[in-house]
């Protein structure tokens, strides 16, 4: 039976979280609360699971040539499994690749090439500037041509904004319109939110995935992302090496 509140004796506690025999006694009698379970085992388990998944998926995003280069490092049966998967993916893409280039369209063709065509597949439209001085417009047109070649299963159209919409502001060019099921599902006005004049295919990939034109696990998307990550890692390594060399040179100067 607990003593009345006015008769309880204050128990000295240096650190209620410390693992001491005294604290164990106090916890046993409910004087101080039990210690919460240590998160360390859960963290270690999560790290191990992450490593396991990374090892299992180490060949994700690699094309046939890259898989062939790993013949001496990986189990042949494991490699063959990925080869067959890549061949199936390539076969599927070839069957769906019915475009392969940008469709330059005029206003009378807009309904057929864009609105009606989007009933069966997403259609992306680049409304370009009518002047040659718009750098963002030139940047997007170059990316549009590259994307149309790489993603032959996606329809890319392009036309002058002033022809598509009378009085359309030049300052809003370029504008990306994405149609699906006859409606505009995404609109990007200028490239300000997608990298500006430094927009890359990585930024365009994100749009394609977002609107469902390609899947997030599309080999082309994964490969480009991995190449960008590898390039960034090499850049950091080179920067680190340069910093080390600079420090060594500074140390050498100190001995002069």
PDB file of C-alpha atoms in Angstrom:
ATOM      1  CA  UNK A   1       0.000   0.000   0.000  1.00  0.00           C
ATOM      2  CA  UNK A   2       1.450   3.358  -1.011  1.00  0.00           C
ATOM      3  CA  UNK A   3       2.018   5.953   1.686  1.00  0.00           C
ATOM      4  CA  UNK A   4      -0.123   9.113   1.703  1.00  0.00           C
ATOM      5  CA  UNK A   5       1.275  11.850  -0.471  1.00  0.00           C
ATOM      6  CA  UNK A   6       2.183  14.050   2.514  1.00  0.00           C
ATOM      7  CA  UNK A   7       4.160  11.191   4.095  1.00  0.00           C
ATOM      8  CA  UNK A   8       6.180  10.114   1.027  1.00  0.00           C
ATOM      9  CA  UNK A   9       9.921  10.478   1.215  1.00  0.00           C
ATOM     10  CA  UNK A  10      11.765  12.043  -1.688  1.00  0.00           C
ATOM     11  CA  UNK A  11      14.032   9.401  -3.204  1.00  0.00           C
ATOM     12  CA  UNK A  12      17.363  10.700  -4.509  1.00  0.00           C
ATOM     13  CA  UNK A  13      17.755   9.978  -8.207  1.00  0.00           C
ATOM     14  CA  UNK A  14      20.880  11.144 -10.015  1.00  0.00           C
ATOM     15  CA  UNK A  15      19.931   9.969 -13.507  1.00  0.00           C
ATOM     16  CA  UNK A  16      16.657   8.050 -13.992  1.00  0.00           C
ATOM     17  CA  UNK A  17      17.884   6.792 -17.385  1.00  0.00           C
ATOM     18  CA  UNK A  18      21.139   5.310 -16.095  1.00  0.00           C
ATOM     19  CA  UNK A  19      21.547   1.522 -15.939  1.00  0.00           C
ATOM     20  CA  UNK A  20      22.302   1.175 -12.234  1.00  0.00           C
ATOM     21  CA  UNK A  21      21.264  -1.349  -9.580  1.00  0.00           C
ATOM     22  CA  UNK A  22      19.575   1.454  -7.623  1.00  0.00           C
ATOM     23  CA  UNK A  23      17.513   2.522 -10.634  1.00  0.00           C
ATOM     24  CA  UNK A  24      16.531  -1.117 -11.264  1.00  0.00           C
ATOM     25  CA  UNK A  25      15.139  -1.288  -7.701  1.00  0.00           C
ATOM     26  CA  UNK A  26      13.245   1.976  -8.180  1.00  0.00           C
ATOM     27  CA  UNK A  27      11.786   0.749 -11.476  1.00  0.00           C
ATOM     28  CA  UNK A  28      10.731  -2.518  -9.853  1.00  0.00           C
ATOM     29  CA  UNK A  29       8.732  -0.596  -7.233  1.00  0.00           C
ATOM     30  CA  UNK A  30       7.290   1.871  -9.719  1.00  0.00           C
ATOM     31  CA  UNK A  31       9.173   4.865  -8.346  1.00  0.00           C
ATOM     32  CA  UNK A  32      10.564   5.687 -11.777  1.00  0.00           C
ATOM     33  CA  UNK A  33       9.157   4.494 -15.107  1.00  0.00           C
ATOM     34  CA  UNK A  34      10.611   1.598 -17.051  1.00  0.00           C
ATOM     35  CA  UNK A  35      13.197   2.524 -19.677  1.00  0.00           C
ATOM     36  CA  UNK A  36      11.818   2.489 -23.214  1.00  0.00           C
ATOM     37  CA  UNK A  37      13.238  -0.261 -25.429  1.00  0.00           C
ATOM     38  CA  UNK A  38      16.490   0.671 -27.146  1.00  0.00           C
ATOM     39  CA  UNK A  39      15.997   1.634 -30.808  1.00  0.00           C
ATOM     40  CA  UNK A  40      19.410   0.199 -31.691  1.00  0.00           C
ATOM     41  CA  UNK A  41      18.195  -3.336 -32.596  1.00  0.00           C
ATOM     42  CA  UNK A  42      15.445  -1.894 -34.810  1.00  0.00           C
ATOM     43  CA  UNK A  43      17.907   0.452 -36.521  1.00  0.00           C
ATOM     44  CA  UNK A  44      20.363  -2.391 -37.091  1.00  0.00           C
ATOM     45  CA  UNK A  45      17.562  -4.568 -38.477  1.00  0.00           C
ATOM     46  CA  UNK A  46      16.484  -1.782 -40.859  1.00  0.00           C
ATOM     47  CA  UNK A  47      20.085  -1.316 -42.050  1.00  0.00           C
ATOM     48  CA  UNK A  48      20.496  -5.047 -42.654  1.00  0.00           C
ATOM     49  CA  UNK A  49      17.184  -5.178 -44.543  1.00  0.00           C
ATOM     50  CA  UNK A  50      18.250  -2.207 -46.664  1.00  0.00           C
ATOM     51  CA  UNK A  51      21.540  -3.908 -47.507  1.00  0.00           C
ATOM     52  CA  UNK A  52      19.737  -7.141 -48.362  1.00  0.00           C
ATOM     53  CA  UNK A  53      17.336  -5.380 -50.731  1.00  0.00           C
ATOM     54  CA  UNK A  54      20.174  -3.388 -52.308  1.00  0.00           C
ATOM     55  CA  UNK A  55      22.057  -6.625 -52.933  1.00  0.00           C
ATOM     56  CA  UNK A  56      19.010  -8.373 -54.397  1.00  0.00           C
ATOM     57  CA  UNK A  57      18.237  -5.425 -56.674  1.00  0.00           C
ATOM     58  CA  UNK A  58      21.845  -4.636 -57.646  1.00  0.00           C
ATOM     59  CA  UNK A  59      21.160  -5.431 -61.302  1.00  0.00           C
ATOM     60  CA  UNK A  60      18.040  -3.264 -61.591  1.00  0.00           C
ATOM     61  CA  UNK A  61      18.399  -0.655 -64.317  1.00  0.00           C
ATOM     62  CA  UNK A  62      21.291  -2.376 -66.080  1.00  0.00           C
ATOM     63  CA  UNK A  63      20.894  -2.971 -69.808  1.00  0.00           C
ATOM     64  CA  UNK A  64      22.021  -6.049 -71.741  1.00  0.00           C
ATOM     65  CA  UNK A  65      25.532  -4.714 -72.417  1.00  0.00           C
ATOM     66  CA  UNK A  66      26.059  -3.913 -68.751  1.00  0.00           C
ATOM     67  CA  UNK A  67      24.807  -7.354 -67.742  1.00  0.00           C
ATOM     68  CA  UNK A  68      27.260  -8.987 -70.164  1.00  0.00           C
ATOM     69  CA  UNK A  69      30.111  -7.107 -68.481  1.00  0.00           C
ATOM     70  CA  UNK A  70      29.231  -8.790 -65.172  1.00  0.00           C
ATOM     71  CA  UNK A  71      29.600 -12.379 -66.409  1.00  0.00           C
ATOM     72  CA  UNK A  72      32.761 -12.943 -64.349  1.00  0.00           C
ATOM     73  CA  UNK A  73      31.282 -11.393 -61.197  1.00  0.00           C
ATOM     74  CA  UNK A  74      27.728 -12.711 -60.970  1.00  0.00           C
ATOM     75  CA  UNK A  75      26.067 -16.109 -60.946  1.00  0.00           C
ATOM     76  CA  UNK A  76      25.192 -17.084 -64.529  1.00  0.00           C
ATOM     77  CA  UNK A  77      21.653 -18.216 -63.662  1.00  0.00           C
ATOM     78  CA  UNK A  78      21.017 -14.942 -61.828  1.00  0.00           C
ATOM     79  CA  UNK A  79      22.324 -12.937 -64.789  1.00  0.00           C
ATOM     80  CA  UNK A  80      20.256 -14.945 -67.253  1.00  0.00           C
ATOM     81  CA  UNK A  81      17.128 -14.169 -65.258  1.00  0.00           C
ATOM     82  CA  UNK A  82      17.786 -10.441 -65.689  1.00  0.00           C
ATOM     83  CA  UNK A  83      18.735 -10.869 -69.360  1.00  0.00           C
ATOM     84  CA  UNK A  84      15.380 -12.489 -70.089  1.00  0.00           C
ATOM     85  CA  UNK A  85      13.593  -9.725 -68.224  1.00  0.00           C
ATOM     86  CA  UNK A  86      15.433  -7.053 -70.230  1.00  0.00           C
ATOM     87  CA  UNK A  87      14.647  -8.827 -73.509  1.00  0.00           C
ATOM     88  CA  UNK A  88      10.961  -8.928 -72.591  1.00  0.00           C
ATOM     89  CA  UNK A  89      11.036  -5.224 -71.695  1.00  0.00           C
ATOM     90  CA  UNK A  90      12.747  -4.348 -74.990  1.00  0.00           C
ATOM     91  CA  UNK A  91      10.273  -6.450 -76.959  1.00  0.00           C
ATOM     92  CA  UNK A  92       7.367  -4.743 -75.218  1.00  0.00           C
ATOM     93  CA  UNK A  93       8.826  -1.286 -75.926  1.00  0.00           C
ATOM     94  CA  UNK A  94       9.402  -2.093 -79.594  1.00  0.00           C
ATOM     95  CA  UNK A  95       5.773  -3.142 -79.986  1.00  0.00           C
ATOM     96  CA  UNK A  96       4.577   0.096 -78.379  1.00  0.00           C
ATOM     97  CA  UNK A  97       7.093   2.374 -80.132  1.00  0.00           C
ATOM     98  CA  UNK A  98       4.921   3.790 -82.887  1.00  0.00           C
ATOM     99  CA  UNK A  99       6.128   7.403 -82.778  1.00  0.00           C
ATOM    100  CA  UNK A 100       9.873   8.094 -82.485  1.00  0.00           C
ATOM    101  CA  UNK A 101       9.918  11.769 -83.486  1.00  0.00           C
ATOM    102  CA  UNK A 102       8.212  15.060 -82.657  1.00  0.00           C
ATOM    103  CA  UNK A 103       4.938  15.811 -84.465  1.00  0.00           C
ATOM    104  CA  UNK A 104       4.956  19.432 -85.704  1.00  0.00           C
ATOM    105  CA  UNK A 105       1.267  20.313 -85.829  1.00  0.00           C
ATOM    106  CA  UNK A 106      -0.945  23.180 -86.968  1.00  0.00           C
ATOM    107  CA  UNK A 107      -4.158  24.440 -85.400  1.00  0.00           C
ATOM    108  CA  UNK A 108      -6.480  22.427 -87.712  1.00  0.00           C
ATOM    109  CA  UNK A 109      -4.579  19.249 -86.737  1.00  0.00           C
ATOM    110  CA  UNK A 110      -4.663  19.934 -82.990  1.00  0.00           C
ATOM    111  CA  UNK A 111      -7.905  18.153 -82.246  1.00  0.00           C
ATOM    112  CA  UNK A 112      -6.947  14.971 -84.118  1.00  0.00           C
ATOM    113  CA  UNK A 113      -3.291  14.788 -83.057  1.00  0.00           C
ATOM    114  CA  UNK A 114      -3.779  15.876 -79.446  1.00  0.00           C
ATOM    115  CA  UNK A 115      -7.282  15.861 -77.962  1.00  0.00           C
ATOM    116  CA  UNK A 116      -8.575  12.775 -79.787  1.00  0.00           C
ATOM    117  CA  UNK A 117      -5.245  10.919 -79.660  1.00  0.00           C
ATOM    118  CA  UNK A 118      -5.088  11.402 -75.886  1.00  0.00           C
ATOM    119  CA  UNK A 119      -8.127   9.145 -75.480  1.00  0.00           C
ATOM    120  CA  UNK A 120      -5.815   6.154 -75.925  1.00  0.00           C
ATOM    121  CA  UNK A 121      -2.477   7.501 -74.636  1.00  0.00           C
ATOM    122  CA  UNK A 122      -0.985  10.561 -72.925  1.00  0.00           C
ATOM    123  CA  UNK A 123       0.041  13.281 -75.387  1.00  0.00           C
ATOM    124  CA  UNK A 124       2.602  15.966 -74.561  1.00  0.00           C
ATOM    125  CA  UNK A 125       2.536  19.306 -76.374  1.00  0.00           C
ATOM    126  CA  UNK A 126       5.302  21.904 -76.449  1.00  0.00           C
ATOM    127  CA  UNK A 127       3.958  25.387 -77.185  1.00  0.00           C
ATOM    128  CA  UNK A 128       7.049  27.163 -78.477  1.00  0.00           C
ATOM    129  CA  UNK A 129       8.057  30.786 -78.775  1.00  0.00           C
ATOM    130  CA  UNK A 130       7.542  32.525 -82.110  1.00  0.00           C
ATOM    131  CA  UNK A 131      10.932  34.234 -81.781  1.00  0.00           C
ATOM    132  CA  UNK A 132      14.390  32.709 -81.898  1.00  0.00           C
ATOM    133  CA  UNK A 133      15.605  34.684 -78.884  1.00  0.00           C
ATOM    134  CA  UNK A 134      13.728  32.647 -76.252  1.00  0.00           C
ATOM    135  CA  UNK A 135      16.491  30.470 -74.763  1.00  0.00           C
ATOM    136  CA  UNK A 136      14.123  28.361 -72.656  1.00  0.00           C
ATOM    137  CA  UNK A 137      12.060  27.567 -75.728  1.00  0.00           C
ATOM    138  CA  UNK A 138      15.152  26.413 -77.616  1.00  0.00           C
ATOM    139  CA  UNK A 139      16.215  24.305 -74.620  1.00  0.00           C
ATOM    140  CA  UNK A 140      12.860  22.545 -74.432  1.00  0.00           C
ATOM    141  CA  UNK A 141      12.699  21.929 -78.183  1.00  0.00           C
ATOM    142  CA  UNK A 142      16.062  20.147 -78.000  1.00  0.00           C
ATOM    143  CA  UNK A 143      14.901  18.018 -75.063  1.00  0.00           C
ATOM    144  CA  UNK A 144      11.614  17.345 -76.874  1.00  0.00           C
ATOM    145  CA  UNK A 145      13.469  15.920 -79.878  1.00  0.00           C
ATOM    146  CA  UNK A 146      15.677  13.746 -77.657  1.00  0.00           C
ATOM    147  CA  UNK A 147      12.721  12.501 -75.630  1.00  0.00           C
ATOM    148  CA  UNK A 148      10.695  11.683 -78.746  1.00  0.00           C
ATOM    149  CA  UNK A 149      13.585   9.545 -80.000  1.00  0.00           C
ATOM    150  CA  UNK A 150      14.160   7.759 -76.693  1.00  0.00           C
ATOM    151  CA  UNK A 151      10.502   7.331 -75.809  1.00  0.00           C
ATOM    152  CA  UNK A 152       9.033   6.093 -79.069  1.00  0.00           C
ATOM    153  CA  UNK A 153       6.018   4.837 -77.129  1.00  0.00           C
ATOM    154  CA  UNK A 154       5.083   8.392 -76.065  1.00  0.00           C
ATOM    155  CA  UNK A 155       3.566  11.004 -78.383  1.00  0.00           C
ATOM    156  CA  UNK A 156       5.321  14.396 -78.420  1.00  0.00           C
ATOM    157  CA  UNK A 157       3.788  17.271 -80.377  1.00  0.00           C
ATOM    158  CA  UNK A 158       5.037  20.810 -80.949  1.00  0.00           C
ATOM    159  CA  UNK A 159       3.581  24.008 -82.346  1.00  0.00           C
ATOM    160  CA  UNK A 160       3.892  27.763 -82.076  1.00  0.00           C
ATOM    161  CA  UNK A 161       1.988  29.046 -79.060  1.00  0.00           C
ATOM    162  CA  UNK A 162       0.687  32.021 -81.063  1.00  0.00           C
ATOM    163  CA  UNK A 163      -0.863  29.614 -83.581  1.00  0.00           C
ATOM    164  CA  UNK A 164      -2.422  27.402 -80.931  1.00  0.00           C
ATOM    165  CA  UNK A 165      -3.900  30.196 -78.805  1.00  0.00           C
ATOM    166  CA  UNK A 166      -4.439  33.632 -80.297  1.00  0.00           C
ATOM    167  CA  UNK A 167      -2.774  36.309 -78.201  1.00  0.00           C
ATOM    168  CA  UNK A 168      -0.892  33.814 -76.020  1.00  0.00           C
ATOM    169  CA  UNK A 169       1.753  35.816 -74.080  1.00  0.00           C
ATOM    170  CA  UNK A 170       5.308  35.360 -75.323  1.00  0.00           C
ATOM    171  CA  UNK A 171       6.503  35.534 -71.698  1.00  0.00           C
ATOM    172  CA  UNK A 172       4.658  32.251 -71.026  1.00  0.00           C
ATOM    173  CA  UNK A 173       6.685  30.343 -73.624  1.00  0.00           C
ATOM    174  CA  UNK A 174       7.553  27.593 -73.659  1.00  0.00           C
ATOM    175  CA  UNK A 175       4.499  25.915 -72.176  1.00  0.00           C
ATOM    176  CA  UNK A 176       4.116  22.174 -71.707  1.00  0.00           C
ATOM    177  CA  UNK A 177       0.599  20.751 -71.953  1.00  0.00           C
ATOM    178  CA  UNK A 178      -0.090  17.121 -71.090  1.00  0.00           C
ATOM    179  CA  UNK A 179      -3.364  15.635 -72.315  1.00  0.00           C
ATOM    180  CA  UNK A 180      -4.988  12.406 -71.169  1.00  0.00           C
ATOM    181  CA  UNK A 181      -8.488  11.166 -71.955  1.00  0.00           C
ATOM    182  CA  UNK A 182      -9.199  14.394 -73.822  1.00  0.00           C
ATOM    183  CA  UNK A 183      -8.332  16.721 -70.936  1.00  0.00           C
ATOM    184  CA  UNK A 184      -5.291  18.714 -69.848  1.00  0.00           C
ATOM    185  CA  UNK A 185      -3.886  16.890 -66.807  1.00  0.00           C
ATOM    186  CA  UNK A 186      -0.716  18.957 -66.377  1.00  0.00           C
ATOM    187  CA  UNK A 187       0.488  22.358 -67.465  1.00  0.00           C
ATOM    188  CA  UNK A 188       3.995  23.793 -67.052  1.00  0.00           C
ATOM    189  CA  UNK A 189       4.284  27.487 -67.957  1.00  0.00           C
ATOM    190  CA  UNK A 190       7.919  28.367 -68.770  1.00  0.00           C
ATOM    191  CA  UNK A 191      10.724  26.193 -67.417  1.00  0.00           C
ATOM    192  CA  UNK A 192      11.097  28.118 -64.161  1.00  0.00           C
ATOM    193  CA  UNK A 193       9.862  25.207 -61.996  1.00  0.00           C
ATOM    194  CA  UNK A 194      11.732  22.491 -63.907  1.00  0.00           C
ATOM    195  CA  UNK A 195      15.282  23.789 -64.050  1.00  0.00           C
ATOM    196  CA  UNK A 196      15.010  26.795 -66.361  1.00  0.00           C
ATOM    197  CA  UNK A 197      17.581  26.847 -69.153  1.00  0.00           C
ATOM    198  CA  UNK A 198      19.432  24.119 -67.214  1.00  0.00           C
ATOM    199  CA  UNK A 199      16.512  21.710 -67.560  1.00  0.00           C
ATOM    200  CA  UNK A 200      17.713  18.203 -68.405  1.00  0.00           C
ATOM    201  CA  UNK A 201      16.217  14.905 -69.460  1.00  0.00           C
ATOM    202  CA  UNK A 202      16.077  13.988 -65.763  1.00  0.00           C
ATOM    203  CA  UNK A 203      13.556  16.792 -65.254  1.00  0.00           C
ATOM    204  CA  UNK A 204      11.550  15.686 -68.265  1.00  0.00           C
ATOM    205  CA  UNK A 205      11.636  12.083 -67.021  1.00  0.00           C
ATOM    206  CA  UNK A 206       9.998  13.242 -63.777  1.00  0.00           C
ATOM    207  CA  UNK A 207       7.138  14.811 -65.738  1.00  0.00           C
ATOM    208  CA  UNK A 208       6.669  11.671 -67.837  1.00  0.00           C
ATOM    209  CA  UNK A 209       6.509   9.505 -64.714  1.00  0.00           C
ATOM    210  CA  UNK A 210       4.210  11.943 -62.906  1.00  0.00           C
ATOM    211  CA  UNK A 211       1.615  11.947 -65.699  1.00  0.00           C
ATOM    212  CA  UNK A 212       1.841   8.190 -66.243  1.00  0.00           C
ATOM    213  CA  UNK A 213       3.379   8.363 -69.716  1.00  0.00           C
ATOM    214  CA  UNK A 214       6.120   5.997 -68.493  1.00  0.00           C
ATOM    215  CA  UNK A 215       6.402   3.923 -65.344  1.00  0.00           C
ATOM    216  CA  UNK A 216       8.668   4.786 -62.385  1.00  0.00           C
ATOM    217  CA  UNK A 217      10.566   1.529 -62.960  1.00  0.00           C
ATOM    218  CA  UNK A 218      11.034   2.136 -66.682  1.00  0.00           C
ATOM    219  CA  UNK A 219      14.541   0.981 -67.602  1.00  0.00           C
ATOM    220  CA  UNK A 220      15.273   4.241 -69.430  1.00  0.00           C
ATOM    221  CA  UNK A 221      14.325   6.312 -66.394  1.00  0.00           C
ATOM    222  CA  UNK A 222      16.292   4.152 -63.958  1.00  0.00           C
ATOM    223  CA  UNK A 223      19.399   4.062 -66.143  1.00  0.00           C
ATOM    224  CA  UNK A 224      19.540   7.841 -66.614  1.00  0.00           C
ATOM    225  CA  UNK A 225      18.988   8.428 -62.898  1.00  0.00           C
ATOM    226  CA  UNK A 226      21.729   5.945 -61.999  1.00  0.00           C
ATOM    227  CA  UNK A 227      24.155   7.526 -64.477  1.00  0.00           C
ATOM    228  CA  UNK A 228      23.454  10.949 -62.950  1.00  0.00           C
ATOM    229  CA  UNK A 229      24.040   9.593 -59.439  1.00  0.00           C
ATOM    230  CA  UNK A 230      27.314   7.959 -60.535  1.00  0.00           C
ATOM    231  CA  UNK A 231      28.461  11.204 -62.167  1.00  0.00           C
ATOM    232  CA  UNK A 232      27.613  13.165 -59.018  1.00  0.00           C
ATOM    233  CA  UNK A 233      29.503  10.659 -56.873  1.00  0.00           C
ATOM    234  CA  UNK A 234      32.566  10.909 -59.137  1.00  0.00           C
ATOM    235  CA  UNK A 235      32.327  14.694 -58.935  1.00  0.00           C
ATOM    236  CA  UNK A 236      32.346  14.597 -55.124  1.00  0.00           C
ATOM    237  CA  UNK A 237      35.261  12.148 -55.113  1.00  0.00           C
ATOM    238  CA  UNK A 238      37.265  14.370 -57.458  1.00  0.00           C
ATOM    239  CA  UNK A 239      36.472  17.375 -55.279  1.00  0.00           C
ATOM    240  CA  UNK A 240      37.633  15.476 -52.187  1.00  0.00           C
ATOM    241  CA  UNK A 241      40.881  14.430 -53.872  1.00  0.00           C
ATOM    242  CA  UNK A 242      41.535  18.024 -54.975  1.00  0.00           C
ATOM    243  CA  UNK A 243      40.930  19.285 -51.434  1.00  0.00           C
ATOM    244  CA  UNK A 244      43.395  16.714 -50.069  1.00  0.00           C
ATOM    245  CA  UNK A 245      46.018  17.723 -52.637  1.00  0.00           C
ATOM    246  CA  UNK A 246      45.484  21.411 -51.832  1.00  0.00           C
ATOM    247  CA  UNK A 247      45.971  20.706 -48.118  1.00  0.00           C
ATOM    248  CA  UNK A 248      49.169  18.765 -48.815  1.00  0.00           C
ATOM    249  CA  UNK A 249      50.488  21.614 -50.959  1.00  0.00           C
ATOM    250  CA  UNK A 250      49.647  24.095 -48.205  1.00  0.00           C
ATOM    251  CA  UNK A 251      51.518  21.903 -45.698  1.00  0.00           C
ATOM    252  CA  UNK A 252      54.519  21.753 -48.040  1.00  0.00           C
ATOM    253  CA  UNK A 253      54.499  25.542 -48.361  1.00  0.00           C
ATOM    254  CA  UNK A 254      54.643  25.779 -44.589  1.00  0.00           C
ATOM    255  CA  UNK A 255      57.991  23.972 -44.564  1.00  0.00           C
ATOM    256  CA  UNK A 256      59.619  26.399 -47.014  1.00  0.00           C
TER     257      UNK A 256
END
